[in-house]
Short mmCIF file of C-alpha atoms in Angstrom, two decimals:
data_model
loop_
_atom_site.label_atom_id
_atom_site.label_comp_id
_atom_site.label_asym_id
_atom_site.label_seq_id
_atom_site.Cartn_x
_atom_site.Cartn_y
_atom_site.Cartn_z
CA MET A 1 -10.78 -46.84 -16.20
CA ASN A 2 -10.84 -44.61 -13.69
CA LEU A 3 -7.33 -42.87 -11.80
CA PHE A 4 -5.70 -43.04 -8.69
CA VAL A 5 -3.54 -39.97 -8.64
CA VAL A 6 -1.05 -39.48 -5.47
CA GLY A 7 0.45 -36.01 -4.01
CA ASP A 8 4.00 -35.48 -2.38
CA VAL A 9 6.29 -38.72 -0.99
CA HIS A 10 9.06 -36.88 0.56
CA GLY A 11 10.62 -39.28 1.11
CA CYS A 12 7.65 -40.48 3.60
CA TYR A 13 8.21 -44.44 2.76
CA TYR A 14 6.38 -46.33 5.48
CA THR A 15 3.03 -43.85 4.53
CA PHE A 16 3.50 -44.20 0.77
CA LYS A 17 4.01 -48.25 0.42
CA GLU A 18 0.21 -47.70 3.06
CA LEU A 19 -1.70 -45.68 0.80
CA LEU A 20 -1.26 -48.09 -1.88
CA ARG A 21 -3.03 -50.44 -0.41
CA HIS A 22 -5.85 -48.88 -1.53
CA TRP A 23 -4.96 -48.98 -5.37
CA GLN A 24 -7.10 -51.43 -8.20
CA PRO A 25 -4.11 -52.18 -10.37
CA ALA A 26 -6.66 -54.05 -12.10
CA THR A 27 -9.00 -50.65 -12.39
CA GLU A 28 -6.96 -48.00 -11.89
CA LEU A 29 -3.58 -46.07 -13.71
CA PHE A 30 -2.46 -44.69 -11.88
CA VAL A 31 -0.28 -41.57 -11.20
CA GLN A 32 1.90 -39.72 -9.07
CA THR A 33 2.28 -36.02 -8.92
CA GLY A 34 6.96 -35.00 -8.24
CA ASP A 35 8.36 -35.28 -4.96
CA LEU A 36 8.99 -38.86 -4.36
CA VAL A 37 13.10 -37.30 -3.14
CA ASP A 38 13.80 -35.30 -0.78
CA ARG A 39 12.26 -34.18 3.46
CA GLY A 40 11.68 -37.45 4.94
CA ARG A 41 13.78 -39.78 6.15
CA TYR A 42 13.36 -42.84 3.35
CA VAL A 43 14.05 -40.99 -0.23
CA PRO A 44 15.96 -43.63 -1.51
CA GLU A 45 13.12 -46.91 -0.11
CA ALA A 46 10.33 -44.18 -1.90
CA VAL A 47 12.34 -45.26 -4.64
CA ALA A 48 12.89 -47.40 -4.24
CA LEU A 49 9.02 -48.78 -4.03
CA ALA A 50 8.56 -46.29 -6.84
CA VAL A 51 11.18 -47.35 -9.76
CA ASP A 52 9.40 -51.22 -8.19
CA LEU A 53 5.90 -50.29 -8.93
CA SER A 54 7.24 -48.40 -12.49
CA ARG A 55 8.68 -52.01 -13.51
CA ARG A 56 5.65 -54.61 -12.16
CA TYR A 57 2.66 -52.46 -14.20
CA PRO A 58 4.77 -50.84 -16.52
CA THR A 59 1.01 -49.45 -18.26
CA GLN A 60 -1.16 -48.80 -14.84
CA THR A 61 1.96 -45.87 -12.90
CA VAL A 62 3.00 -43.17 -14.34
CA PHE A 63 5.59 -41.41 -12.03
CA LEU A 64 5.73 -37.32 -12.77
CA LYS A 65 8.70 -35.26 -12.34
CA GLY A 66 8.71 -32.89 -9.54
CA ASN A 67 11.02 -29.88 -9.00
CA HIS A 68 13.09 -31.32 -5.76
CA GLU A 69 13.97 -34.49 -8.37
CA ALA A 70 15.57 -30.83 -10.80
CA MET A 71 16.82 -30.07 -8.02
CA MET A 72 18.73 -33.39 -7.38
CA LEU A 73 19.64 -34.30 -11.21
CA GLN A 74 21.12 -30.38 -11.36
CA HIS A 75 23.02 -30.81 -8.33
CA LEU A 76 24.53 -34.24 -8.96
CA GLY A 77 24.70 -34.42 -13.01
CA PRO A 78 27.72 -31.92 -15.41
CA ALA A 79 25.27 -28.74 -14.82
CA GLY A 80 25.32 -28.45 -10.92
CA PRO A 81 25.61 -27.77 -8.99
CA HIS A 82 22.48 -26.36 -7.97
CA PRO A 83 22.35 -23.66 -5.59
CA GLY A 84 19.56 -24.46 -3.40
CA TRP A 85 18.67 -28.06 -3.32
CA LEU A 86 21.26 -29.03 -0.15
CA ARG A 87 18.95 -26.59 2.13
CA TRP A 88 15.97 -27.66 0.87
CA GLY A 89 16.05 -31.55 1.38
CA GLY A 90 18.90 -32.70 -0.35
CA ARG A 91 21.58 -32.53 2.13
CA SER A 92 19.10 -35.15 3.90
CA THR A 93 18.91 -37.28 0.18
CA LEU A 94 22.19 -37.25 -0.13
CA GLN A 95 23.24 -38.89 3.37
CA GLN A 96 20.60 -41.21 3.32
CA TYR A 97 22.13 -42.77 -0.11
CA ARG A 98 25.55 -42.52 1.12
CA SER A 99 25.75 -45.99 2.60
CA ARG A 100 24.10 -47.15 -0.92
CA PRO A 101 25.92 -45.42 -4.17
CA ALA A 102 24.72 -48.52 -6.87
CA LEU A 103 20.91 -47.24 -5.38
CA LEU A 104 21.69 -44.03 -5.86
CA ALA A 105 23.67 -45.51 -9.76
CA GLU A 106 20.37 -46.38 -10.37
CA HIS A 107 17.54 -44.30 -8.99
CA LEU A 108 19.15 -41.56 -10.37
CA PRO A 109 19.23 -42.06 -15.07
CA TRP A 110 14.70 -43.53 -14.11
CA LEU A 111 13.94 -40.16 -12.13
CA ALA A 112 15.36 -38.39 -14.92
CA SER A 113 13.36 -40.06 -16.76
CA ARG A 114 10.07 -39.30 -15.01
CA LEU A 115 7.02 -37.50 -17.56
CA LEU A 116 6.60 -33.69 -16.55
CA PHE A 117 2.38 -34.18 -17.10
CA TRP A 118 -0.30 -36.63 -18.42
CA GLU A 119 -3.28 -35.45 -19.08
CA ASN A 120 -6.57 -36.72 -20.84
CA ASP A 121 -9.24 -35.68 -23.29
CA ALA A 122 -10.56 -34.16 -18.97
CA LEU A 123 -7.46 -34.19 -17.00
CA PHE A 124 -3.77 -32.30 -16.90
CA ILE A 125 -2.03 -33.54 -13.76
CA SER A 126 2.07 -32.33 -13.84
CA HIS A 127 3.86 -31.33 -10.71
CA ALA A 128 2.49 -27.81 -10.10
CA GLY A 129 0.35 -26.89 -12.70
CA LEU A 130 0.12 -24.04 -15.83
CA ALA A 131 1.02 -20.65 -15.54
CA ASP A 132 0.38 -17.29 -17.62
CA THR A 133 4.15 -17.36 -18.36
CA PRO A 134 6.41 -17.98 -22.33
CA GLU A 135 7.38 -21.65 -22.47
CA PRO A 136 5.19 -23.30 -19.01
CA LEU A 137 6.60 -26.89 -20.02
CA HIS A 138 10.31 -25.48 -19.29
CA GLU A 139 11.69 -27.42 -15.88
CA THR A 140 13.90 -24.07 -15.33
CA ASN A 141 10.76 -21.61 -14.90
CA PRO A 142 10.82 -20.15 -11.76
CA ASP A 143 6.81 -19.12 -13.66
CA GLY A 144 6.16 -23.30 -14.91
CA VAL A 145 5.11 -26.84 -14.85
CA LEU A 146 7.46 -27.35 -12.00
CA TRP A 147 7.70 -24.97 -9.42
CA ARG A 148 4.07 -23.03 -9.79
CA ARG A 149 3.20 -21.09 -7.35
CA GLY A 150 -0.74 -19.91 -7.10
CA PRO A 151 -3.25 -19.51 -9.33
CA LEU A 152 -3.41 -21.19 -11.92
CA ARG A 153 -4.75 -20.13 -15.82
CA PRO A 154 -7.95 -22.38 -16.98
CA VAL A 155 -6.68 -24.99 -19.82
CA GLY A 156 -10.43 -26.31 -20.96
CA LYS A 157 -10.17 -29.07 -18.65
CA ARG A 158 -9.10 -29.93 -14.44
CA GLN A 159 -5.94 -29.83 -12.94
CA ILE A 160 -4.28 -32.20 -10.48
CA ILE A 161 -1.38 -30.66 -8.93
CA GLY A 162 0.84 -31.46 -5.73
CA HIS A 163 4.43 -28.34 -5.18
CA THR A 164 2.06 -26.54 -3.13
CA PRO A 165 1.26 -27.93 0.40
CA THR A 166 -2.78 -27.31 1.45
CA ALA A 167 -3.44 -24.91 4.74
CA ASP A 168 -5.20 -28.28 6.49
CA GLY A 169 -4.01 -31.02 4.94
CA LYS A 170 -7.15 -31.49 3.33
CA PRO A 171 -7.11 -31.65 -0.99
CA LEU A 172 -8.21 -27.66 -2.16
CA PHE A 173 -10.48 -26.78 -4.60
CA ASP A 174 -9.78 -24.07 -6.44
CA ALA A 175 -13.56 -23.43 -9.24
CA ALA A 176 -12.44 -20.33 -10.92
CA THR A 177 -9.39 -22.71 -12.09
CA ASP A 178 -10.50 -25.94 -12.59
CA ALA A 179 -7.76 -27.36 -9.71
CA LEU A 180 -7.60 -28.79 -7.80
CA TYR A 181 -4.03 -29.41 -4.91
CA ILE A 182 -3.19 -33.09 -3.52
CA ASP A 183 -0.23 -32.47 -1.57
CA THR A 184 -1.45 -32.57 2.01
CA GLY A 185 1.50 -32.28 3.46
CA ALA A 186 3.15 -35.41 4.35
CA TYR A 187 6.65 -34.42 5.03
CA LEU A 188 5.33 -31.89 7.71
CA GLY A 189 3.19 -34.88 9.40
CA ARG A 190 -0.12 -34.10 8.25
CA GLY A 191 -0.47 -36.96 6.12
CA LEU A 192 -0.30 -38.92 2.16
CA THR A 193 -3.56 -38.09 -0.23
CA ALA A 194 -4.82 -39.65 -2.71
CA VAL A 195 -7.52 -38.90 -4.48
CA ARG A 196 -9.44 -41.60 -7.03
CA LEU A 197 -11.81 -40.47 -9.68
CA SER A 198 -13.05 -41.23 -13.62
CA SER A 199 -11.70 -41.44 -16.91
CA ALA A 200 -13.51 -37.95 -17.54
CA GLY A 201 -12.21 -36.06 -14.31
CA GLN A 202 -14.93 -36.52 -11.59
CA LEU A 203 -13.62 -36.71 -7.99
CA LEU A 204 -14.80 -40.77 -7.80
CA GLU A 205 -13.35 -40.51 -3.54
CA THR A 206 -10.32 -38.86 -1.43
CA LEU A 207 -8.44 -41.06 0.69
CA THR A 208 -5.92 -39.83 3.22
CA VAL A 209 -3.73 -41.14 4.64
CA PRO A 210 -1.67 -39.97 8.53
CA THR A 211 1.70 -39.83 8.71
CA ARG A 212 3.35 -42.65 10.39
CA ARG A 213 5.56 -40.80 12.87
CA ARG A 214 8.53 -43.16 11.53
CA ASP A 215 9.07 -41.16 8.71
CA ILE A 216 10.18 -38.19 9.80
CA ALA A 217 10.55 -37.98 13.63
#
């Protein structure tokens, strides 16, 4: 089965819906690299769509955790508040959920249960990637799999990550570390990207949908 891997959505619900038209669920595993929440205008709708897809296609969809989900869960959980979340998009997210507390209560445990990575023999997919750091899978490690900025380490597999928006709205491939960066800045108005890959890691197709203005205006 091929893979259809989508970068950071950040509340860009209508852009996300448009990109989903290209997914072929009969033949492809859907993987999303995290950061469904914050920044855009339709966070509850984007998360609700992800929840619906995960229920309709439980064996064909993987939604990973991003650093924005981790911040949101900390802020609204017993370990909160998170010192930066409100400034980094959380205030808008809370406003969007304000009139829908039942929906927030439904979404929080779903977000908390997201995996940190997906892998097979050829691919390692995560939000921010693996670097040379102790405990790279610890959620609060500033150089870990949710937060890393900068070059990754070769892991013997191709890494597919989001997290760091590319400068030109196009995916960026780092041949030295075999890492493909697919956050193309949807919330910045550039576009939301998916890559179609073989299970062996071969890049088959790149698809970028321009950000719908209603998602960010």
